[in-house]
CSV table of C-alpha atoms in Angstrom, one decimal:
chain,number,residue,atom,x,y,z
A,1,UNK,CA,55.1,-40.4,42.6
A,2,UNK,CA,53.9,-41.7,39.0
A,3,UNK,CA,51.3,-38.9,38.5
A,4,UNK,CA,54.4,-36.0,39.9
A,5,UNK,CA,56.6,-37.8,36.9
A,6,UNK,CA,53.8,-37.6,34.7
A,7,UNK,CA,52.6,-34.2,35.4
A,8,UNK,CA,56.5,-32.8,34.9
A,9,UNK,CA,56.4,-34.6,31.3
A,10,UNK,CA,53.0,-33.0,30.3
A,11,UNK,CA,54.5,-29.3,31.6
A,12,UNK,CA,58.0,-30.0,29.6
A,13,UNK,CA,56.1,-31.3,26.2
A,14,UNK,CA,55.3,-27.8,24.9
A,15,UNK,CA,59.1,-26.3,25.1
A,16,UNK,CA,60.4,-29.7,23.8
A,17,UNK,CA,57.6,-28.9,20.8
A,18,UNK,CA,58.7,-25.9,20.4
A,19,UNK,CA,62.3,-26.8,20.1
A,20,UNK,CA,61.6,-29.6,17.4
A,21,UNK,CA,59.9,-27.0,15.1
A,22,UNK,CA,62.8,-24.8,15.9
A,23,UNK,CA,65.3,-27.9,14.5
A,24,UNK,CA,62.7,-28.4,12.0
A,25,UNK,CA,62.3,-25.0,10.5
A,26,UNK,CA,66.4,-24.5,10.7
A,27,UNK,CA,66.7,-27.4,9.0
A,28,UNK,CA,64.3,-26.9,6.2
A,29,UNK,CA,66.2,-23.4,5.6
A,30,UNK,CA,69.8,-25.2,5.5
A,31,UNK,CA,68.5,-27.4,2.7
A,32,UNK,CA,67.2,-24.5,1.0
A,33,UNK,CA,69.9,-22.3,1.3
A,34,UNK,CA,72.5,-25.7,0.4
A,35,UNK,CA,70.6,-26.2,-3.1
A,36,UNK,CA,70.7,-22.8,-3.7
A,37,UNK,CA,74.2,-22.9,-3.5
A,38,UNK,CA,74.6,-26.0,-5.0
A,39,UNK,CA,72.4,-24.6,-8.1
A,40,UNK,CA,74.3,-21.2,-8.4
A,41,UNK,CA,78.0,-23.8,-8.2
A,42,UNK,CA,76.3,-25.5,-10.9
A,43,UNK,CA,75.6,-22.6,-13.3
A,44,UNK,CA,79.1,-21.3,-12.7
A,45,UNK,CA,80.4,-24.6,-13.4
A,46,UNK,CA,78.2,-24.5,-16.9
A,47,UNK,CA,79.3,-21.3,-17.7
A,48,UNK,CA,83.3,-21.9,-17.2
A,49,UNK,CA,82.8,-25.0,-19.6
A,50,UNK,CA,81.0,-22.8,-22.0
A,51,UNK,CA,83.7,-20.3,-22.2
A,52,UNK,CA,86.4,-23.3,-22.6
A,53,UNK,CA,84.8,-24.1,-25.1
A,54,UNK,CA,84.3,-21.8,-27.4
A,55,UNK,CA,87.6,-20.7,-26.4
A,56,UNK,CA,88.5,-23.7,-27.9
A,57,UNK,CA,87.1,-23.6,-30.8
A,58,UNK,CA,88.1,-20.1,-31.2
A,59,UNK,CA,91.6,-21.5,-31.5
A,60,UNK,CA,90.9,-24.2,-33.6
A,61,UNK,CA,89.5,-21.8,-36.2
A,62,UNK,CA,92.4,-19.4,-35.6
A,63,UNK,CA,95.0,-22.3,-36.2
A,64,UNK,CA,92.6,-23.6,-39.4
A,65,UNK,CA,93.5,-20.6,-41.7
């Protein structure tokens, strides 16, 4: 009975591999795809603040003269 268990483990081991590369490699492309994101919210972020700003200062020179 031990070596019928055994022998079912050995046959499942390479679809169980496969399916662990298969997390793996989704996972590894979430991450990528969540820092792009998160670097492309970042540069939109910068960008808004830039505009304020000089926006900003724009005014204050405006209301200067």
């Amino acid at each position: 009975m031990k070596e019928e268990y055994c022998c079912e483990i050995t046959q499942a081991l390479p679809g169980l591999l496969r399916v662990a590369q298969f997390l793996y490699n989704f996972l590894k492309c979430f991450l990528y795809v969540q820092h792009l994101l998160a670097l492309t919210c970042l540069c939109f972020f910068k960008h808004i603040v830039y505009r304020m700003q000089t926006e900003t200062e724009t005014l204050s020179l405006l209301t200067q003269r």
